[in-house]
Amino acid sequence: MDKIERTLGQLFSGRDFEKEYNTLKEKVLQYEPIRAFLNEHKDDVTEQLINQNLSSLYEFMTQDEQFRAKKETLMPGYAPKLVINGEFITVTYYPTPEKIEADKRKSVERRIRSLYMPKQILEASLDHFYTDEEERQRALVEAFDFLEHYSKDSSERVKGLYIHGNFGTGKSYLLGALARELALRGVTTTLVYLPEFMREIKQSISDNTVSEKIEFAKETEVLMLDDIGAEAMTAWTRDEVLGAILQFRMQEELPTFFSSNYNMKQLESHLTFTQNGMEEQLKARRIMERIRFLSKEVQLEGKNRRK
């Protein structure tokens, strides 16, 4: 015990704590944002209040200095602020404009679920959609018409769009831009690159997750199937996968969008012939009936913007 007391005595010997306290207090009170705060609340601030809350004032000073120097603070993304709360001066932290914008972006991103879609499609914007040709203007008008009439709380059925045209005309981009606009309005959208989705479905037979993946596509609030017609279609994927998804969404009247290099008539012909060469017109027609029920055909032409 005696050894501990001697050690503590050596540690603190010669230190003038009152002087150190007063030096720290003077430094805190000379900090300009604190001076401005105390001046603003001079009718409520007393010497006793300052002494009782010097630790809070010191915390504010150090964190504000870090924040202004763009260094990491106790709460990254938040700025410190002094508040008088009765007999206490407290430090609160409020989100910066950058933090608010970042949170907004994350909220939007959470509402856009994607399977195999490229990043640039997920960042698409209707503001950047080219309307240099009349058909492209019509396509944009149809997109805005859907946005104007669709509400997840409304009982009114609103058709999605079946967007078709040549390679590189912006069909997928328009779907991505619509998904982002819907996300800003609080609507969850799932974008699916259909050829890759169908490949994964076939591979999922071995681990018994086919039903789980189909249910995911069935029940999403808004579904967008990109590049329908580009997949190698078997009778099973056409009828038991695509057919099941579209049947459910038709019954529940859930908004569904498509993009394709085929118009609807051409897609029906594509769906008629399976991988093994079988011709099944009736089954292809059933799929097309669901697609026509769910979506409105829109042509999107123009130059290939991928080049």
PDB file of C-alpha atoms in Angstrom:
ATOM      1  CA  MET A   1       0.000   0.000   0.000  1.00  0.00           C
ATOM      2  CA  ASP A   2       2.817   2.325   0.901  1.00  0.00           C
ATOM      3  CA  LYS A   3       4.414   1.687  -2.493  1.00  0.00           C
ATOM      4  CA  ILE A   4       1.209   2.671  -4.333  1.00  0.00           C
ATOM      5  CA  GLU A   5       0.895   5.896  -2.341  1.00  0.00           C
ATOM      6  CA  ARG A   6       4.507   6.813  -3.115  1.00  0.00           C
ATOM      7  CA  THR A   7       3.935   6.149  -6.827  1.00  0.00           C
ATOM      8  CA  LEU A   8       0.790   8.305  -6.922  1.00  0.00           C
ATOM      9  CA  GLY A   9       2.568  11.032  -5.001  1.00  0.00           C
ATOM     10  CA  GLN A  10       5.394  11.063  -7.544  1.00  0.00           C
ATOM     11  CA  LEU A  11       2.901  11.117 -10.427  1.00  0.00           C
ATOM     12  CA  PHE A  12       0.983  14.146  -9.221  1.00  0.00           C
ATOM     13  CA  SER A  13       3.711  16.015  -7.393  1.00  0.00           C
ATOM     14  CA  GLY A  14       4.385  19.467  -8.678  1.00  0.00           C
ATOM     15  CA  ARG A  15       1.155  19.697 -10.706  1.00  0.00           C
ATOM     16  CA  ASP A  16      -1.063  22.733 -10.175  1.00  0.00           C
ATOM     17  CA  PHE A  17      -4.514  21.364 -10.991  1.00  0.00           C
ATOM     18  CA  GLU A  18      -6.274  24.657 -10.384  1.00  0.00           C
ATOM     19  CA  LYS A  19      -3.986  26.378 -12.882  1.00  0.00           C
ATOM     20  CA  GLU A  20      -4.508  23.606 -15.431  1.00  0.00           C
ATOM     21  CA  TYR A  21      -8.290  23.861 -14.956  1.00  0.00           C
ATOM     22  CA  ASN A  22      -8.293  27.621 -15.437  1.00  0.00           C
ATOM     23  CA  THR A  23      -6.078  27.340 -18.530  1.00  0.00           C
ATOM     24  CA  LEU A  24      -8.446  24.790 -20.030  1.00  0.00           C
ATOM     25  CA  LYS A  25     -11.491  26.887 -19.120  1.00  0.00           C
ATOM     26  CA  GLU A  26      -9.991  29.985 -20.709  1.00  0.00           C
ATOM     27  CA  LYS A  27      -9.183  28.054 -23.887  1.00  0.00           C
ATOM     28  CA  VAL A  28     -12.727  26.691 -24.096  1.00  0.00           C
ATOM     29  CA  LEU A  29     -14.339  30.079 -23.483  1.00  0.00           C
ATOM     30  CA  GLN A  30     -12.137  31.728 -26.104  1.00  0.00           C
ATOM     31  CA  TYR A  31     -13.274  29.259 -28.774  1.00  0.00           C
ATOM     32  CA  GLU A  32     -15.315  31.439 -31.132  1.00  0.00           C
ATOM     33  CA  PRO A  33     -18.342  29.136 -31.669  1.00  0.00           C
ATOM     34  CA  ILE A  34     -18.639  28.738 -27.884  1.00  0.00           C
ATOM     35  CA  ARG A  35     -18.350  32.486 -27.350  1.00  0.00           C
ATOM     36  CA  ALA A  36     -21.140  32.988 -29.891  1.00  0.00           C
ATOM     37  CA  PHE A  37     -23.302  30.372 -28.174  1.00  0.00           C
ATOM     38  CA  LEU A  38     -22.809  31.862 -24.713  1.00  0.00           C
ATOM     39  CA  ASN A  39     -23.509  35.347 -26.025  1.00  0.00           C
ATOM     40  CA  GLU A  40     -26.704  34.134 -27.701  1.00  0.00           C
ATOM     41  CA  HIS A  41     -27.869  32.612 -24.414  1.00  0.00           C
ATOM     42  CA  LYS A  42     -26.391  35.216 -22.060  1.00  0.00           C
ATOM     43  CA  ASP A  43     -29.686  35.615 -20.187  1.00  0.00           C
ATOM     44  CA  ASP A  44     -29.639  31.917 -19.255  1.00  0.00           C
ATOM     45  CA  VAL A  45     -25.933  31.303 -18.754  1.00  0.00           C
ATOM     46  CA  THR A  46     -24.271  31.795 -15.366  1.00  0.00           C
ATOM     47  CA  GLU A  47     -20.723  31.212 -14.187  1.00  0.00           C
ATOM     48  CA  GLN A  48     -21.973  28.260 -12.182  1.00  0.00           C
ATOM     49  CA  LEU A  49     -23.625  26.756 -15.267  1.00  0.00           C
ATOM     50  CA  ILE A  50     -20.380  27.103 -17.210  1.00  0.00           C
ATOM     51  CA  ASN A  51     -18.331  25.494 -14.425  1.00  0.00           C
ATOM     52  CA  GLN A  52     -20.785  22.600 -14.074  1.00  0.00           C
ATOM     53  CA  ASN A  53     -20.755  21.910 -17.805  1.00  0.00           C
ATOM     54  CA  LEU A  54     -17.178  22.656 -18.755  1.00  0.00           C
ATOM     55  CA  SER A  55     -16.688  19.040 -19.863  1.00  0.00           C
ATOM     56  CA  SER A  56     -19.540  19.384 -22.366  1.00  0.00           C
ATOM     57  CA  LEU A  57     -18.114  22.655 -23.668  1.00  0.00           C
ATOM     58  CA  TYR A  58     -14.720  20.980 -24.012  1.00  0.00           C
ATOM     59  CA  GLU A  59     -16.271  18.041 -25.893  1.00  0.00           C
ATOM     60  CA  PHE A  60     -17.978  20.465 -28.267  1.00  0.00           C
ATOM     61  CA  MET A  61     -14.751  22.378 -28.873  1.00  0.00           C
ATOM     62  CA  THR A  62     -12.690  19.299 -29.698  1.00  0.00           C
ATOM     63  CA  GLN A  63     -15.367  17.708 -31.876  1.00  0.00           C
ATOM     64  CA  ASP A  64     -16.165  20.942 -33.691  1.00  0.00           C
ATOM     65  CA  GLU A  65     -12.471  21.464 -34.443  1.00  0.00           C
ATOM     66  CA  GLN A  66     -12.268  17.922 -35.824  1.00  0.00           C
ATOM     67  CA  PHE A  67     -15.420  18.429 -37.889  1.00  0.00           C
ATOM     68  CA  ARG A  68     -14.245  21.728 -39.377  1.00  0.00           C
ATOM     69  CA  ALA A  69     -10.888  20.147 -40.227  1.00  0.00           C
ATOM     70  CA  LYS A  70     -12.785  17.317 -41.979  1.00  0.00           C
ATOM     71  CA  LYS A  71     -11.286  14.779 -39.596  1.00  0.00           C
ATOM     72  CA  GLU A  72     -13.131  11.865 -38.028  1.00  0.00           C
ATOM     73  CA  THR A  73     -15.351  12.784 -35.088  1.00  0.00           C
ATOM     74  CA  LEU A  74     -17.076  10.697 -32.424  1.00  0.00           C
ATOM     75  CA  MET A  75     -20.047  10.438 -34.814  1.00  0.00           C
ATOM     76  CA  PRO A  76     -18.914  10.501 -38.450  1.00  0.00           C
ATOM     77  CA  GLY A  77     -21.396  12.269 -40.672  1.00  0.00           C
ATOM     78  CA  TYR A  78     -22.826  14.307 -37.811  1.00  0.00           C
ATOM     79  CA  ALA A  79     -21.953  17.831 -36.714  1.00  0.00           C
ATOM     80  CA  PRO A  80     -21.825  18.843 -33.013  1.00  0.00           C
ATOM     81  CA  LYS A  81     -24.193  21.456 -31.617  1.00  0.00           C
ATOM     82  CA  LEU A  82     -24.566  22.999 -28.157  1.00  0.00           C
ATOM     83  CA  VAL A  83     -27.980  23.003 -26.497  1.00  0.00           C
ATOM     84  CA  ILE A  84     -29.158  24.344 -23.129  1.00  0.00           C
ATOM     85  CA  ASN A  85     -31.395  21.855 -21.390  1.00  0.00           C
ATOM     86  CA  GLY A  86     -32.462  23.227 -18.018  1.00  0.00           C
ATOM     87  CA  GLU A  87     -29.403  23.205 -15.789  1.00  0.00           C
ATOM     88  CA  PHE A  88     -27.272  21.452 -18.356  1.00  0.00           C
ATOM     89  CA  ILE A  89     -25.383  22.405 -21.469  1.00  0.00           C
ATOM     90  CA  THR A  90     -25.301  19.335 -23.691  1.00  0.00           C
ATOM     91  CA  VAL A  91     -23.689  18.421 -26.990  1.00  0.00           C
ATOM     92  CA  THR A  92     -26.052  17.049 -29.601  1.00  0.00           C
ATOM     93  CA  TYR A  93     -25.125  15.767 -33.028  1.00  0.00           C
ATOM     94  CA  TYR A  94     -27.172  16.446 -36.132  1.00  0.00           C
ATOM     95  CA  PRO A  95     -26.717  14.907 -39.588  1.00  0.00           C
ATOM     96  CA  THR A  96     -24.831  16.963 -42.133  1.00  0.00           C
ATOM     97  CA  PRO A  97     -26.339  17.642 -45.586  1.00  0.00           C
ATOM     98  CA  GLU A  98     -23.852  15.111 -46.980  1.00  0.00           C
ATOM     99  CA  LYS A  99     -25.046  12.512 -44.457  1.00  0.00           C
ATOM    100  CA  ILE A 100     -28.693  13.198 -45.292  1.00  0.00           C
ATOM    101  CA  GLU A 101     -27.971  12.836 -49.006  1.00  0.00           C
ATOM    102  CA  ALA A 102     -25.995   9.626 -48.456  1.00  0.00           C
ATOM    103  CA  ASP A 103     -28.809   8.146 -46.355  1.00  0.00           C
ATOM    104  CA  LYS A 104     -31.280   9.113 -49.057  1.00  0.00           C
ATOM    105  CA  ARG A 105     -29.179   7.343 -51.680  1.00  0.00           C
ATOM    106  CA  LYS A 106     -28.967   4.229 -49.523  1.00  0.00           C
ATOM    107  CA  SER A 107     -32.722   4.287 -48.958  1.00  0.00           C
ATOM    108  CA  VAL A 108     -33.276   4.473 -52.712  1.00  0.00           C
ATOM    109  CA  GLU A 109     -30.765   1.695 -53.345  1.00  0.00           C
ATOM    110  CA  ARG A 110     -32.489  -0.557 -50.808  1.00  0.00           C
ATOM    111  CA  ARG A 111     -35.721  -0.174 -52.761  1.00  0.00           C
ATOM    112  CA  ILE A 112     -34.105  -1.260 -56.028  1.00  0.00           C
ATOM    113  CA  ARG A 113     -33.353  -4.959 -55.820  1.00  0.00           C
ATOM    114  CA  SER A 114     -31.309  -6.261 -58.690  1.00  0.00           C
ATOM    115  CA  LEU A 115     -30.408  -9.634 -60.132  1.00  0.00           C
ATOM    116  CA  TYR A 116     -27.542  -9.586 -62.623  1.00  0.00           C
ATOM    117  CA  MET A 117     -28.121  -5.986 -63.769  1.00  0.00           C
ATOM    118  CA  PRO A 118     -25.108  -3.734 -64.525  1.00  0.00           C
ATOM    119  CA  LYS A 119     -24.348  -0.862 -62.168  1.00  0.00           C
ATOM    120  CA  GLN A 120     -24.967   1.885 -64.742  1.00  0.00           C
ATOM    121  CA  ILE A 121     -28.560   0.671 -65.185  1.00  0.00           C
ATOM    122  CA  LEU A 122     -29.183   0.881 -61.447  1.00  0.00           C
ATOM    123  CA  GLU A 123     -27.934   4.489 -61.479  1.00  0.00           C
ATOM    124  CA  ALA A 124     -30.058   5.515 -64.480  1.00  0.00           C
ATOM    125  CA  SER A 125     -32.181   8.672 -64.403  1.00  0.00           C
ATOM    126  CA  LEU A 126     -35.165   9.811 -66.425  1.00  0.00           C
ATOM    127  CA  ASP A 127     -33.486  13.225 -66.606  1.00  0.00           C
ATOM    128  CA  HIS A 128     -30.689  11.696 -68.694  1.00  0.00           C
ATOM    129  CA  PHE A 129     -32.865   9.642 -71.028  1.00  0.00           C
ATOM    130  CA  TYR A 130     -32.291  10.802 -74.616  1.00  0.00           C
ATOM    131  CA  THR A 131     -35.421  12.122 -76.346  1.00  0.00           C
ATOM    132  CA  ASP A 132     -33.849  13.163 -79.624  1.00  0.00           C
ATOM    133  CA  GLU A 133     -36.328  11.091 -81.663  1.00  0.00           C
ATOM    134  CA  GLU A 134     -40.125  11.040 -81.669  1.00  0.00           C
ATOM    135  CA  GLU A 135     -40.427   7.380 -80.657  1.00  0.00           C
ATOM    136  CA  ARG A 136     -38.149   7.969 -77.689  1.00  0.00           C
ATOM    137  CA  GLN A 137     -40.301  10.901 -76.630  1.00  0.00           C
ATOM    138  CA  ARG A 138     -43.370   8.647 -76.774  1.00  0.00           C
ATOM    139  CA  ALA A 139     -41.650   6.039 -74.647  1.00  0.00           C
ATOM    140  CA  LEU A 140     -40.778   8.659 -72.030  1.00  0.00           C
ATOM    141  CA  VAL A 141     -44.357   9.943 -72.039  1.00  0.00           C
ATOM    142  CA  GLU A 142     -45.577   6.387 -71.364  1.00  0.00           C
ATOM    143  CA  ALA A 143     -43.120   6.074 -68.494  1.00  0.00           C
ATOM    144  CA  PHE A 144     -44.341   9.308 -66.903  1.00  0.00           C
ATOM    145  CA  ASP A 145     -47.943   8.248 -67.506  1.00  0.00           C
ATOM    146  CA  PHE A 146     -47.332   5.110 -65.442  1.00  0.00           C
ATOM    147  CA  LEU A 147     -45.676   7.114 -62.667  1.00  0.00           C
ATOM    148  CA  GLU A 148     -48.583   9.541 -62.616  1.00  0.00           C
ATOM    149  CA  HIS A 149     -51.254   6.875 -62.287  1.00  0.00           C
ATOM    150  CA  TYR A 150     -49.563   4.201 -60.204  1.00  0.00           C
ATOM    151  CA  SER A 151     -49.935   4.167 -56.457  1.00  0.00           C
ATOM    152  CA  LYS A 152     -49.377   1.101 -54.289  1.00  0.00           C
ATOM    153  CA  ASP A 153     -52.300   2.176 -52.124  1.00  0.00           C
ATOM    154  CA  SER A 154     -54.701   2.543 -55.056  1.00  0.00           C
ATOM    155  CA  SER A 155     -57.099  -0.159 -56.235  1.00  0.00           C
ATOM    156  CA  GLU A 156     -56.762   1.065 -59.828  1.00  0.00           C
ATOM    157  CA  ARG A 157     -54.878  -1.360 -62.083  1.00  0.00           C
ATOM    158  CA  VAL A 158     -52.081   0.261 -64.024  1.00  0.00           C
ATOM    159  CA  LYS A 159     -50.297  -1.637 -66.759  1.00  0.00           C
ATOM    160  CA  GLY A 160     -46.537  -1.773 -66.909  1.00  0.00           C
ATOM    161  CA  LEU A 161     -44.648  -1.370 -70.172  1.00  0.00           C
ATOM    162  CA  TYR A 162     -43.358  -3.863 -72.709  1.00  0.00           C
ATOM    163  CA  ILE A 163     -40.446  -1.932 -74.238  1.00  0.00           C
ATOM    164  CA  HIS A 164     -39.006  -3.380 -77.426  1.00  0.00           C
ATOM    165  CA  GLY A 165     -36.456  -2.216 -79.969  1.00  0.00           C
ATOM    166  CA  ASN A 166     -33.023  -2.846 -81.429  1.00  0.00           C
ATOM    167  CA  PHE A 167     -29.813  -3.422 -79.474  1.00  0.00           C
ATOM    168  CA  GLY A 168     -28.458  -0.469 -77.525  1.00  0.00           C
ATOM    169  CA  THR A 169     -31.455   1.856 -77.798  1.00  0.00           C
ATOM    170  CA  GLY A 170     -31.811   2.276 -74.030  1.00  0.00           C
ATOM    171  CA  LYS A 171     -34.540  -0.221 -73.119  1.00  0.00           C
ATOM    172  CA  SER A 172     -32.757  -1.445 -69.992  1.00  0.00           C
ATOM    173  CA  TYR A 173     -31.738   2.119 -69.137  1.00  0.00           C
ATOM    174  CA  LEU A 174     -35.371   3.240 -69.221  1.00  0.00           C
ATOM    175  CA  LEU A 175     -36.339   0.382 -66.893  1.00  0.00           C
ATOM    176  CA  GLY A 176     -33.556   1.354 -64.488  1.00  0.00           C
ATOM    177  CA  ALA A 177     -34.578   5.014 -64.563  1.00  0.00           C
ATOM    178  CA  LEU A 178     -38.194   4.051 -63.829  1.00  0.00           C
ATOM    179  CA  ALA A 179     -37.050   1.843 -60.946  1.00  0.00           C
ATOM    180  CA  ARG A 180     -35.069   4.724 -59.434  1.00  0.00           C
ATOM    181  CA  GLU A 181     -37.989   7.129 -59.760  1.00  0.00           C
ATOM    182  CA  LEU A 182     -40.288   4.584 -58.094  1.00  0.00           C
ATOM    183  CA  ALA A 183     -37.744   4.106 -55.297  1.00  0.00           C
ATOM    184  CA  LEU A 184     -37.751   7.863 -54.649  1.00  0.00           C
ATOM    185  CA  ARG A 185     -41.513   7.513 -54.157  1.00  0.00           C
ATOM    186  CA  GLY A 186     -41.119   4.664 -51.679  1.00  0.00           C
ATOM    187  CA  VAL A 187     -41.883   1.820 -54.090  1.00  0.00           C
ATOM    188  CA  THR A 188     -39.741  -1.331 -54.089  1.00  0.00           C
ATOM    189  CA  THR A 189     -38.757  -2.611 -57.535  1.00  0.00           C
ATOM    190  CA  THR A 190     -36.943  -5.770 -58.566  1.00  0.00           C
ATOM    191  CA  LEU A 191     -34.912  -5.639 -61.782  1.00  0.00           C
ATOM    192  CA  VAL A 192     -34.075  -9.045 -63.246  1.00  0.00           C
ATOM    193  CA  TYR A 193     -31.856  -9.848 -66.218  1.00  0.00           C
ATOM    194  CA  LEU A 194     -34.015 -12.747 -67.377  1.00  0.00           C
ATOM    195  CA  PRO A 195     -31.480 -14.893 -69.308  1.00  0.00           C
ATOM    196  CA  GLU A 196     -29.181 -15.132 -66.280  1.00  0.00           C
ATOM    197  CA  PHE A 197     -32.129 -15.654 -63.935  1.00  0.00           C
ATOM    198  CA  MET A 198     -33.310 -18.627 -66.018  1.00  0.00           C
ATOM    199  CA  ARG A 199     -29.799 -20.115 -65.959  1.00  0.00           C
ATOM    200  CA  GLU A 200     -29.711 -19.830 -62.185  1.00  0.00           C
ATOM    201  CA  ILE A 201     -33.166 -21.376 -61.897  1.00  0.00           C
ATOM    202  CA  LYS A 202     -31.936 -24.466 -63.756  1.00  0.00           C
ATOM    203  CA  GLN A 203     -28.871 -24.689 -61.503  1.00  0.00           C
ATOM    204  CA  SER A 204     -31.083 -24.340 -58.407  1.00  0.00           C
ATOM    205  CA  ILE A 205     -32.805 -27.658 -59.017  1.00  0.00           C
ATOM    206  CA  SER A 206     -29.914 -29.442 -57.294  1.00  0.00           C
ATOM    207  CA  ASP A 207     -30.196 -27.444 -54.040  1.00  0.00           C
ATOM    208  CA  ASN A 208     -34.011 -27.231 -53.956  1.00  0.00           C
ATOM    209  CA  THR A 209     -34.162 -23.423 -54.048  1.00  0.00           C
ATOM    210  CA  VAL A 210     -36.203 -23.090 -57.249  1.00  0.00           C
ATOM    211  CA  SER A 211     -39.460 -22.311 -55.429  1.00  0.00           C
ATOM    212  CA  GLU A 212     -37.752 -19.688 -53.265  1.00  0.00           C
ATOM    213  CA  LYS A 213     -36.398 -17.841 -56.320  1.00  0.00           C
ATOM    214  CA  ILE A 214     -39.718 -18.004 -58.164  1.00  0.00           C
ATOM    215  CA  GLU A 215     -41.586 -16.670 -55.120  1.00  0.00           C
ATOM    216  CA  PHE A 216     -39.127 -13.782 -54.902  1.00  0.00           C
ATOM    217  CA  ALA A 217     -39.985 -12.718 -58.473  1.00  0.00           C
ATOM    218  CA  LYS A 218     -43.696 -13.369 -58.027  1.00  0.00           C
ATOM    219  CA  GLU A 219     -44.298 -11.238 -54.981  1.00  0.00           C
ATOM    220  CA  THR A 220     -42.105  -8.166 -55.458  1.00  0.00           C
ATOM    221  CA  GLU A 221     -44.053  -4.911 -55.575  1.00  0.00           C
ATOM    222  CA  VAL A 222     -42.902  -3.966 -59.087  1.00  0.00           C
ATOM    223  CA  LEU A 223     -41.115  -6.501 -61.295  1.00  0.00           C
ATOM    224  CA  MET A 224     -39.004  -5.641 -64.347  1.00  0.00           C
ATOM    225  CA  LEU A 225     -37.873  -8.506 -66.588  1.00  0.00           C
ATOM    226  CA  ASP A 226     -35.035  -7.323 -68.782  1.00  0.00           C
ATOM    227  CA  ASP A 227     -34.242  -8.899 -72.172  1.00  0.00           C
ATOM    228  CA  ILE A 228     -37.079 -11.404 -72.374  1.00  0.00           C
ATOM    229  CA  GLY A 229     -36.604 -13.506 -75.482  1.00  0.00           C
ATOM    230  CA  ALA A 230     -32.802 -13.607 -75.184  1.00  0.00           C
ATOM    231  CA  GLU A 231     -32.878 -16.647 -72.887  1.00  0.00           C
ATOM    232  CA  ALA A 232     -32.626 -20.254 -74.075  1.00  0.00           C
ATOM    233  CA  MET A 233     -36.194 -21.271 -73.232  1.00  0.00           C
ATOM    234  CA  THR A 234     -37.197 -24.811 -72.378  1.00  0.00           C
ATOM    235  CA  ALA A 235     -40.803 -25.921 -72.004  1.00  0.00           C
ATOM    236  CA  TRP A 236     -40.229 -26.118 -68.243  1.00  0.00           C
ATOM    237  CA  THR A 237     -38.724 -22.640 -67.777  1.00  0.00           C
ATOM    238  CA  ARG A 238     -41.388 -21.159 -70.051  1.00  0.00           C
ATOM    239  CA  ASP A 239     -44.400 -22.797 -68.377  1.00  0.00           C
ATOM    240  CA  GLU A 240     -43.335 -23.555 -64.798  1.00  0.00           C
ATOM    241  CA  VAL A 241     -41.096 -20.561 -64.169  1.00  0.00           C
ATOM    242  CA  LEU A 242     -42.045 -17.635 -66.411  1.00  0.00           C
ATOM    243  CA  GLY A 243     -45.663 -18.774 -66.682  1.00  0.00           C
ATOM    244  CA  ALA A 244     -46.019 -19.192 -62.916  1.00  0.00           C
ATOM    245  CA  ILE A 245     -44.530 -15.757 -62.196  1.00  0.00           C
ATOM    246  CA  LEU A 246     -46.741 -14.001 -64.742  1.00  0.00           C
ATOM    247  CA  GLN A 247     -49.870 -15.898 -63.680  1.00  0.00           C
ATOM    248  CA  PHE A 248     -49.431 -14.821 -60.059  1.00  0.00           C
ATOM    249  CA  ARG A 249     -48.749 -11.217 -60.993  1.00  0.00           C
ATOM    250  CA  MET A 250     -51.747 -11.159 -63.327  1.00  0.00           C
ATOM    251  CA  GLN A 251     -54.052 -12.497 -60.598  1.00  0.00           C
ATOM    252  CA  GLU A 252     -52.714 -10.009 -58.054  1.00  0.00           C
ATOM    253  CA  GLU A 253     -52.593  -7.185 -60.650  1.00  0.00           C
ATOM    254  CA  LEU A 254     -48.994  -6.337 -59.758  1.00  0.00           C
ATOM    255  CA  PRO A 255     -47.126  -3.932 -62.073  1.00  0.00           C
ATOM    256  CA  THR A 256     -44.773  -5.793 -64.404  1.00  0.00           C
ATOM    257  CA  PHE A 257     -42.388  -4.415 -67.017  1.00  0.00           C
ATOM    258  CA  PHE A 258     -40.479  -6.088 -69.833  1.00  0.00           C
ATOM    259  CA  SER A 259     -37.740  -5.184 -72.263  1.00  0.00           C
ATOM    260  CA  SER A 260     -37.009  -7.173 -75.402  1.00  0.00           C
ATOM    261  CA  ASN A 261     -35.443  -7.074 -78.835  1.00  0.00           C
ATOM    262  CA  TYR A 262     -38.694  -8.658 -80.041  1.00  0.00           C
ATOM    263  CA  ASN A 263     -42.065  -7.009 -80.415  1.00  0.00           C
ATOM    264  CA  MET A 264     -44.941  -8.976 -78.875  1.00  0.00           C
ATOM    265  CA  LYS A 265     -45.780 -10.849 -82.075  1.00  0.00           C
ATOM    266  CA  GLN A 266     -42.161 -11.880 -82.558  1.00  0.00           C
ATOM    267  CA  LEU A 267     -41.865 -12.924 -78.909  1.00  0.00           C
ATOM    268  CA  GLU A 268     -44.862 -15.214 -79.270  1.00  0.00           C
ATOM    269  CA  SER A 269     -43.124 -16.939 -82.172  1.00  0.00           C
ATOM    270  CA  HIS A 270     -39.947 -17.244 -80.073  1.00  0.00           C
ATOM    271  CA  LEU A 271     -41.867 -18.810 -77.184  1.00  0.00           C
ATOM    272  CA  THR A 272     -43.602 -21.264 -79.489  1.00  0.00           C
ATOM    273  CA  PHE A 273     -40.414 -23.258 -80.108  1.00  0.00           C
ATOM    274  CA  THR A 274     -38.574 -24.810 -77.179  1.00  0.00           C
ATOM    275  CA  GLN A 275     -34.901 -25.764 -77.032  1.00  0.00           C
ATOM    276  CA  ASN A 276     -35.588 -29.256 -78.316  1.00  0.00           C
ATOM    277  CA  GLY A 277     -37.477 -27.904 -81.320  1.00  0.00           C
ATOM    278  CA  MET A 278     -40.996 -28.690 -80.134  1.00  0.00           C
ATOM    279  CA  GLU A 279     -43.707 -26.346 -81.425  1.00  0.00           C
ATOM    280  CA  GLU A 280     -46.279 -25.397 -78.795  1.00  0.00           C
ATOM    281  CA  GLN A 281     -48.391 -22.526 -80.026  1.00  0.00           C
ATOM    282  CA  LEU A 282     -51.093 -22.805 -77.359  1.00  0.00           C
ATOM    283  CA  LYS A 283     -48.641 -22.567 -74.471  1.00  0.00           C
ATOM    284  CA  ALA A 284     -46.835 -19.650 -76.085  1.00  0.00           C
ATOM    285  CA  ARG A 285     -50.169 -17.904 -76.568  1.00  0.00           C
ATOM    286  CA  ARG A 286     -51.006 -18.359 -72.883  1.00  0.00           C
ATOM    287  CA  ILE A 287     -47.751 -16.657 -71.877  1.00  0.00           C
ATOM    288  CA  MET A 288     -48.447 -13.788 -74.280  1.00  0.00           C
ATOM    289  CA  GLU A 289     -51.968 -13.325 -72.899  1.00  0.00           C
ATOM    290  CA  ARG A 290     -50.447 -12.731 -69.479  1.00  0.00           C
ATOM    291  CA  ILE A 291     -47.828 -10.357 -70.878  1.00  0.00           C
ATOM    292  CA  ARG A 292     -50.483  -8.363 -72.752  1.00  0.00           C
ATOM    293  CA  PHE A 293     -52.649  -8.222 -69.631  1.00  0.00           C
ATOM    294  CA  LEU A 294     -49.746  -6.927 -67.559  1.00  0.00           C
ATOM    295  CA  SER A 295     -48.119  -4.475 -69.954  1.00  0.00           C
ATOM    296  CA  LYS A 296     -48.556  -1.989 -72.752  1.00  0.00           C
ATOM    297  CA  GLU A 297     -46.378  -2.392 -75.846  1.00  0.00           C
ATOM    298  CA  VAL A 298     -44.004   0.511 -76.470  1.00  0.00           C
ATOM    299  CA  GLN A 299     -41.451   0.693 -79.265  1.00  0.00           C
ATOM    300  CA  LEU A 300     -38.078   2.278 -78.547  1.00  0.00           C
ATOM    301  CA  GLU A 301     -35.843   2.856 -81.527  1.00  0.00           C
ATOM    302  CA  GLY A 302     -32.840   5.031 -82.255  1.00  0.00           C
ATOM    303  CA  LYS A 303     -29.123   4.682 -82.742  1.00  0.00           C
ATOM    304  CA  ASN A 304     -27.125   2.122 -80.831  1.00  0.00           C
ATOM    305  CA  ARG A 305     -25.781   4.094 -77.844  1.00  0.00           C
ATOM    306  CA  ARG A 306     -23.500   1.298 -76.691  1.00  0.00           C
ATOM    307  CA  LYS A 307     -21.081   1.979 -79.546  1.00  0.00           C
TER     308      LYS A 307
END
